[in-house]
Short mmCIF file of C-alpha atoms in Angstrom, two decimals:
data_model
loop_
_atom_site.label_atom_id
_atom_site.label_comp_id
_atom_site.label_asym_id
_atom_site.label_seq_id
_atom_site.Cartn_x
_atom_site.Cartn_y
_atom_site.Cartn_z
CA UNK T 1 77.64 -3.79 5.18
CA UNK T 2 76.73 -5.66 8.38
CA UNK T 3 76.90 -2.42 10.36
CA UNK T 4 74.54 -0.70 7.91
CA UNK T 5 72.12 -3.62 8.10
CA UNK T 6 72.26 -3.55 11.91
CA UNK T 7 71.46 0.18 11.91
CA UNK T 8 68.56 -0.33 9.53
CA UNK T 9 67.18 -3.15 11.67
CA UNK T 10 67.42 -0.89 14.70
CA UNK T 11 65.58 1.91 12.91
CA UNK T 12 62.75 -0.33 11.71
CA UNK T 13 60.88 0.02 14.98
CA UNK T 14 61.27 3.82 15.12
CA UNK T 15 57.92 4.63 13.43
CA UNK T 16 56.09 2.36 15.87
CA UNK T 17 57.84 3.92 18.87
CA UNK T 18 57.08 7.40 17.51
CA UNK T 19 53.38 6.57 17.16
CA UNK T 20 53.29 5.06 20.64
CA UNK T 21 54.87 8.17 22.16
CA UNK T 22 52.69 10.58 20.20
CA UNK T 23 49.47 8.75 21.19
CA UNK T 24 49.79 7.53 24.78
CA UNK T 25 48.28 4.07 25.19
CA UNK T 26 45.01 3.62 27.01
CA UNK T 27 45.63 -0.08 27.44
CA UNK T 28 48.69 -2.30 27.64
CA UNK T 29 47.87 -4.21 24.42
CA UNK T 30 47.99 -1.22 22.05
CA UNK T 31 51.44 -2.21 20.78
CA UNK T 32 49.88 -5.19 18.98
CA UNK T 33 47.86 -2.76 16.87
CA UNK T 34 51.16 -1.69 15.27
CA UNK T 35 53.32 -4.82 15.37
CA UNK T 36 51.21 -7.23 13.30
CA UNK T 37 50.67 -4.89 10.30
CA UNK T 38 54.32 -3.86 10.40
CA UNK T 39 55.77 -7.37 10.27
CA UNK T 40 53.15 -8.55 7.81
CA UNK T 41 54.04 -5.73 5.43
CA UNK T 42 57.77 -6.51 5.79
CA UNK T 43 57.08 -10.13 4.82
CA UNK T 44 54.75 -9.13 1.97
CA UNK T 45 57.10 -6.59 0.39
CA UNK T 46 60.17 -8.80 0.70
CA UNK T 47 58.22 -11.59 -1.02
CA UNK T 48 57.09 -9.21 -3.78
CA UNK T 49 60.67 -7.94 -4.17
CA UNK T 50 61.97 -11.51 -4.46
CA UNK T 51 59.34 -12.46 -7.05
CA UNK T 52 60.03 -9.33 -9.11
CA UNK T 53 63.76 -10.07 -8.96
CA UNK T 54 63.15 -13.59 -10.26
CA UNK T 55 60.76 -12.42 -12.99
CA UNK T 56 63.00 -9.63 -14.25
CA UNK T 57 66.24 -11.58 -14.29
CA UNK T 58 64.71 -14.96 -15.23
CA UNK T 59 67.66 -17.16 -16.22
CA UNK T 60 70.30 -14.74 -14.93
CA UNK T 61 68.95 -14.59 -11.37
CA UNK T 62 71.51 -15.67 -8.80
CA UNK T 63 69.26 -17.74 -6.55
CA UNK T 64 70.36 -20.95 -4.87
CA UNK T 65 67.46 -23.37 -5.17
CA UNK T 66 68.23 -25.02 -1.86
CA UNK T 67 67.92 -21.66 -0.05
CA UNK T 68 64.44 -20.66 -1.26
CA UNK T 69 62.35 -22.79 1.12
CA UNK T 70 64.48 -22.05 4.23
CA UNK T 71 64.36 -18.31 3.50
CA UNK T 72 60.57 -18.42 3.17
CA UNK T 73 60.40 -20.35 6.43
CA UNK T 74 62.64 -17.78 8.12
CA UNK T 75 60.42 -14.98 6.85
CA UNK T 76 57.32 -16.67 8.22
CA UNK T 77 58.99 -17.28 11.58
CA UNK T 78 60.23 -13.69 11.69
CA UNK T 79 56.73 -12.31 11.15
CA UNK T 80 55.06 -14.45 13.82
#
């Protein structure tokens, strides 16, 4: 499972690299046009997925209460 996750993490940047190669940059800061929306959408959809998981499973959700705040903090740090 860790190998699959590592492969998926490696492939996450592929669309950005494809866009950068297809449209050659005219300035050195063009990469930031892609990075911020990408990481923001990753954070947004993982938050939505987590909230839907909690709403659907309600009392049966397997969520450690002491891990919620650190995982949100990690997500914020990962997107910045």
